């Protein structure tokens, strides 16, 4: 393969986009000479590399001094342990670390040095960031960065040592962050943040093996500074019940979110309590749109408390209250400024789901539009039942319209 490429590179043709991927290890002594040619003499603007190797593949140092690179994606088992002192990528705007890229140098942090060499960097993506396997300073620092995406699969975790992370990103406007919450966030500079998508999971003893923390557990994770750092956010998406629990455990850290006008909750566990929500809504005085994706939190009749018929003089049958305790006391809804509420009936309009919708309708005083949709196909009779119920439920707002859509 290298001979064929070398033959092509004997010309002086400019190369705007260069991609090199291999599912097996490649010999750096064969790859790097023509890679240096591409970096130094071909005016390459887009470079993508993904190379497997037994001990990881080490990049040629010329990659850190390419003046023409605008977009760089590094993936698979690339190891970055050294960034030269003269590193400078003056044109690089988009940087992606994907699929098991590792940094190894905690003293002269290669990750921090890499970002420092990118003075006009606008977008950074770190997919599969396993910081517990990195040797780094824990510092994410860029004065120019506008979009930051950090993600990983939230499976079993066993951290070997304390970890503290710093976000020094004052120009950041968009944050998508999915991670195990470390021991703390030393500094969080999100002064320009407009939109944030969070998927955060707290740990006990730096471990996670599928069990949520209980109220009495001593957490090793501390999300305080991160939560306080999003105070300027305007659009917030909470991507899992993990995040709901993180916000509940650190509810005292939730700042007043003056600019927040759009909140999305992604709920894939209908039985999972929303005990965080009153604390968040009380700190969002200007919230206008609340979107609940995945499904509402509710109990079904078999799980709900039956009414005490003995106390009823006429013993008229009542349906059990399917609104969970974590929601039934939502006095915060009575002063909530939400004008648009979007809800998905995940199970097709069960008793519990409709009681939850009724609960919101009866308490939100400024609601102007309720959008309800079903996630699965249901019968015509169920469609009629849902339609009639939604239009008969009492409403705290006389101006509220209901839009109903079926799959």
XYZ file of C-alpha atoms in Angstrom:
407
model
C 0.000 0.000 0.000
C 2.747 2.489 0.882
C 4.480 1.921 -2.485
C 1.305 2.792 -4.388
C 0.796 5.922 -2.353
C 4.414 6.893 -2.679
C 4.084 6.671 -6.450
C 1.133 9.017 -6.424
C 2.892 11.457 -4.138
C 5.806 11.849 -6.533
C 3.709 14.439 -8.327
C 3.196 17.945 -6.991
C -0.580 17.573 -6.857
C -2.241 19.489 -4.030
C -4.263 17.340 -1.645
C -7.191 19.032 0.073
C -8.540 15.993 1.891
C -6.548 12.998 3.114
C -7.954 9.957 4.941
C -6.015 6.987 6.302
C -7.754 4.146 8.134
C -6.494 0.689 8.977
C -7.956 -2.163 11.011
C -4.468 -3.510 11.646
C -1.233 -1.990 12.818
C 0.881 -0.135 10.289
C 4.623 0.401 10.392
C 5.283 4.096 11.202
C 8.569 3.926 9.287
C 6.602 3.211 6.118
C 3.630 5.508 6.775
C 5.210 8.616 8.215
C 7.488 9.666 5.307
C 4.620 10.185 2.867
C 2.370 11.480 5.650
C 5.004 14.157 6.301
C 4.938 14.994 2.610
C 1.178 15.463 2.739
C 1.429 17.691 5.803
C 4.377 19.794 4.678
C 3.953 20.209 0.940
C 0.441 19.367 -0.238
C -1.713 22.067 1.365
C -3.936 19.506 3.072
C -6.987 21.024 4.782
C -8.943 17.968 5.965
C -7.089 15.063 7.579
C -8.663 11.914 9.046
C -6.619 9.112 10.594
C -7.602 5.911 12.381
C -5.000 3.215 12.923
C -5.049 0.178 15.156
C -1.845 -1.043 16.739
C -0.656 -3.388 19.464
C 0.838 -0.537 21.464
C -0.915 2.341 19.745
C 0.230 4.407 16.799
C 2.328 7.523 17.443
C 1.749 10.511 15.203
C 4.598 12.211 13.342
C 5.436 15.544 14.997
C 4.832 17.388 11.717
C 1.114 17.001 12.287
C 1.376 19.625 15.040
C 2.914 22.287 12.805
C 0.795 22.032 9.649
C -0.228 25.548 8.642
C -3.048 24.512 6.281
C -5.032 22.015 8.362
C -8.570 23.200 8.982
C -10.270 19.963 10.065
C -8.522 17.107 11.887
C -10.016 13.793 13.027
C -7.957 11.217 14.918
C -9.347 7.841 15.917
C -8.865 4.237 16.909
C -5.720 3.512 18.950
C -3.659 6.610 18.322
C -1.507 7.572 21.299
C -0.411 11.174 21.836
C 2.366 11.538 24.386
C 4.377 14.441 23.033
C 3.447 17.789 21.522
C 6.534 19.733 20.365
C 7.300 23.164 21.817
C 6.913 24.769 18.390
C 3.469 23.240 17.847
C 1.116 25.579 16.004
C -1.952 24.812 13.932
C -2.943 28.345 12.909
C -5.861 27.323 10.657
C -7.372 24.428 12.620
C -11.050 25.051 13.418
C -12.454 21.540 13.984
C -10.736 18.823 16.043
C -12.161 15.355 16.683
C -10.717 12.645 18.939
C -12.649 9.485 18.256
C -12.610 5.883 19.451
C -9.862 5.192 21.982
C -7.423 8.040 21.316
C -5.233 8.252 24.434
C -3.055 10.974 25.918
C -0.009 9.917 27.926
C 1.998 12.656 29.629
C 0.643 14.121 32.873
C 3.658 16.389 33.503
C 3.725 18.234 30.180
C 0.076 17.540 29.458
C -0.145 16.622 25.771
C -3.904 17.269 25.666
C -3.581 20.787 27.064
C -0.593 21.494 24.808
C -2.522 20.265 21.761
C -5.388 22.678 22.428
C -2.951 25.517 23.137
C -1.476 25.012 19.668
C -4.898 25.717 18.057
C -5.507 29.489 18.429
C -8.632 29.594 16.229
C -10.207 26.276 17.249
C -14.006 26.498 17.134
C -15.226 22.930 17.626
C -13.825 20.061 19.704
C -15.279 16.548 19.929
C -13.945 13.857 22.249
C -15.927 10.669 21.639
C -15.143 7.799 23.969
C -13.322 9.944 26.513
C -12.149 7.538 29.211
C -10.299 10.021 31.378
C -9.513 7.335 33.944
C -7.135 5.773 31.396
C -5.551 9.075 30.339
C -2.402 10.578 31.772
C -3.332 14.240 31.666
C -3.799 17.384 33.752
C -7.606 17.339 33.590
C -7.646 20.779 31.946
C -9.812 21.580 28.916
C -8.687 25.070 27.963
C -9.363 27.093 24.818
C -10.186 30.778 24.545
C -11.628 30.423 21.017
C -13.673 27.220 21.419
C -17.381 27.639 20.613
C -18.678 24.043 20.498
C -17.602 21.185 22.774
C -18.849 17.594 22.655
C -17.572 15.040 25.164
C -19.167 11.611 25.279
C -18.660 8.069 26.412
C -20.626 4.906 27.012
C -21.846 4.892 30.610
C -21.100 1.272 31.447
C -19.099 -0.238 34.320
C -16.558 2.122 35.817
C -13.810 1.644 38.371
C -11.633 4.712 38.702
C -8.112 4.161 40.023
C -7.556 7.615 41.562
C -9.152 11.022 42.171
C -9.826 13.136 39.095
C -10.596 16.838 38.875
C -11.543 18.531 35.611
C -11.280 22.175 34.562
C -13.259 23.811 31.766
C -11.563 27.069 30.796
C -13.727 27.857 27.769
C -15.134 31.401 28.066
C -16.320 31.565 24.425
C -18.189 28.258 24.526
C -21.761 28.543 23.186
C -22.695 24.843 22.845
C -21.885 21.996 25.245
C -22.794 18.327 24.865
C -21.370 16.445 27.813
C -21.892 12.797 28.767
C -19.650 11.411 31.492
C -19.190 9.884 34.902
C -18.946 12.830 37.258
C -15.377 13.054 38.633
C -14.309 14.083 42.131
C -14.845 17.703 41.192
C -14.643 20.477 38.638
C -11.869 22.814 39.730
C -12.859 25.673 37.443
C -15.815 26.061 35.084
C -15.840 29.017 32.698
C -19.030 28.903 30.611
C -19.810 32.597 30.443
C -21.049 32.481 26.828
C -22.991 29.218 27.047
C -26.300 29.196 25.145
C -27.170 25.501 24.794
C -26.218 22.464 26.894
C -27.015 18.749 26.623
C -26.063 16.824 29.770
C -25.864 13.108 30.519
C -24.173 12.845 33.915
C -23.835 9.897 36.271
C -22.632 10.177 39.868
C -20.580 7.480 41.574
C -19.837 6.084 45.018
C -16.164 5.244 45.715
C -15.356 6.034 42.056
C -17.283 2.973 40.974
C -20.359 2.262 38.908
C -21.764 -1.214 38.377
C -25.345 -0.496 37.415
C -26.759 0.636 40.771
C -27.963 4.179 41.369
C -26.652 5.916 44.454
C -28.989 6.040 47.455
C -29.696 9.067 49.625
C -27.427 7.807 52.398
C -24.436 7.055 50.184
C -21.289 9.171 50.335
C -20.635 10.259 46.763
C -17.135 10.450 45.345
C -18.536 12.567 42.492
C -19.038 16.302 42.918
C -20.954 18.173 40.200
C -21.362 21.432 42.148
C -19.160 23.727 40.059
C -20.359 22.256 36.766
C -24.017 22.846 37.643
C -23.303 26.362 38.853
C -21.311 26.994 35.692
C -24.338 26.640 33.374
C -26.159 29.617 34.897
C -26.309 31.470 31.553
C -27.744 28.602 29.528
C -30.832 29.312 27.408
C -31.578 25.827 26.045
C -31.039 22.816 28.301
C -31.481 19.129 27.494
C -31.258 16.500 30.234
C -30.477 13.299 28.371
C -31.270 10.570 30.906
C -32.635 9.735 34.369
C -28.960 9.573 35.413
C -28.868 13.323 34.970
C -32.134 13.748 36.900
C -30.514 12.055 39.903
C -27.320 14.077 39.569
C -29.336 17.300 39.707
C -31.259 16.019 42.719
C -28.145 15.083 44.678
C -26.671 18.516 43.912
C -29.942 20.441 44.041
C -28.455 23.078 46.350
C -25.965 23.955 43.596
C -28.621 24.780 40.993
C -28.234 28.519 40.262
C -30.973 30.895 39.208
C -31.300 30.216 35.486
C -32.554 33.608 34.384
C -31.996 32.990 30.666
C -33.347 29.445 30.470
C -36.398 29.401 28.188
C -36.374 25.860 26.761
C -36.007 22.644 28.797
C -36.057 19.112 27.357
C -36.168 15.998 29.530
C -35.416 12.640 27.919
C -36.982 9.940 30.045
C -36.475 6.270 29.154
C -37.611 4.895 32.520
C -41.244 5.761 33.276
C -40.988 4.520 36.863
C -38.011 6.728 37.681
C -38.867 9.553 40.095
C -38.528 13.188 39.049
C -37.738 14.513 42.493
C -35.213 16.934 40.996
C -37.806 18.796 38.940
C -39.285 21.149 41.592
C -35.788 22.377 42.455
C -35.005 23.069 38.806
C -38.331 24.725 37.960
C -38.072 26.998 41.001
C -34.756 28.285 39.623
C -36.056 28.887 36.077
C -38.320 31.949 36.334
C -38.475 32.564 32.567
C -38.955 29.022 31.291
C -41.372 29.031 28.338
C -41.135 25.560 26.768
C -40.977 22.184 28.530
C -40.510 19.091 26.356
C -40.789 15.600 27.839
C -39.374 13.045 25.405
C -39.638 9.305 25.924
C -42.550 9.379 28.325
C -43.984 10.890 31.491
C -43.225 9.573 34.951
C -46.293 7.903 36.368
C -47.563 4.996 38.374
C -50.062 2.583 36.952
C -53.157 1.433 38.893
C -51.511 -1.762 40.146
C -48.713 0.329 41.695
C -50.797 3.245 42.954
C -52.485 3.681 46.311
C -56.163 2.794 46.287
C -58.532 5.460 47.697
C -59.969 4.935 51.171
C -63.583 4.170 50.345
C -64.460 3.809 54.032
C -64.177 7.560 54.368
C -66.638 8.155 51.515
C -70.180 8.638 52.749
C -71.752 7.420 49.571
C -68.949 4.948 48.840
C -68.687 6.155 45.219
C -65.902 4.337 43.405
C -62.805 6.431 42.610
C -59.839 5.620 40.475
C -56.502 5.350 42.311
C -54.131 8.298 42.254
C -51.425 7.414 39.739
C -49.425 10.608 40.264
C -46.255 9.738 42.170
C -45.452 11.516 45.436
C -42.494 13.204 43.774
C -44.960 14.989 41.458
C -48.191 15.334 43.400
C -46.846 18.119 45.564
C -45.670 20.304 42.707
C -46.725 23.641 44.092
C -43.965 25.036 41.875
C -46.250 24.381 38.891
C -48.718 26.954 40.230
C -46.193 29.732 39.605
C -44.416 28.161 36.637
C -44.089 30.355 33.549
C -44.258 27.489 31.004
C -46.386 28.374 27.974
C -45.751 25.328 25.764
C -45.720 21.760 27.081
C -44.903 18.780 24.851
C -45.564 15.264 26.157
C -45.180 11.790 24.676
C -47.597 9.035 25.725
C -45.050 6.228 25.588
C -47.536 3.467 26.410
C -50.373 4.829 24.296
C -52.464 6.677 26.883
C -52.613 4.526 30.012
C -54.446 5.673 33.137
C -51.216 6.783 34.749
C -50.055 8.732 31.703
C -53.331 10.595 31.352
C -53.463 11.413 35.059
C -50.029 12.955 34.742
C -51.185 15.072 31.790
C -54.243 16.069 33.815
C -51.945 17.064 36.671
C -49.935 19.436 34.470
C -53.041 20.867 32.794
C -54.677 21.585 36.119
C -51.705 23.434 37.599
C -49.847 25.381 34.903
C -51.498 28.823 34.946
C -49.800 30.279 31.851
C -50.006 27.288 29.574
C -51.021 28.265 26.034
C -50.339 25.067 24.122
C -50.272 21.413 25.135
C -48.856 19.071 22.482
C -49.497 15.390 23.108
C -48.386 12.592 20.822
C -48.386 8.820 21.074
C -45.224 6.851 20.500
C -46.888 3.635 19.339
C -49.862 2.730 17.193
C -53.158 2.469 19.060
C -56.731 1.561 18.144
C -59.330 4.055 16.970
C -61.288 3.551 20.196
C -58.211 4.444 22.253
C -57.661 7.526 20.094
C -61.210 8.642 20.792
C -60.829 7.966 24.522
C -57.630 10.025 24.730
C -59.158 12.828 22.674
C -62.214 13.056 24.926
C -60.187 12.877 28.148
C -57.734 15.590 27.119
C -60.508 17.982 26.140
C -62.465 17.331 29.322
C -59.630 17.708 31.817
C -59.843 20.935 33.864
C -57.271 23.569 32.912
C -55.577 26.166 35.059
C -55.205 28.337 31.956
C -58.341 29.259 30.053
C -56.184 30.118 27.025
C -54.693 26.653 26.662
C -55.095 24.810 23.368
C -54.527 21.067 22.973
C -52.878 19.486 19.933
C -53.041 15.718 19.717
C -51.166 13.609 17.173
C -51.066 9.843 16.691
C -48.461 7.647 15.058
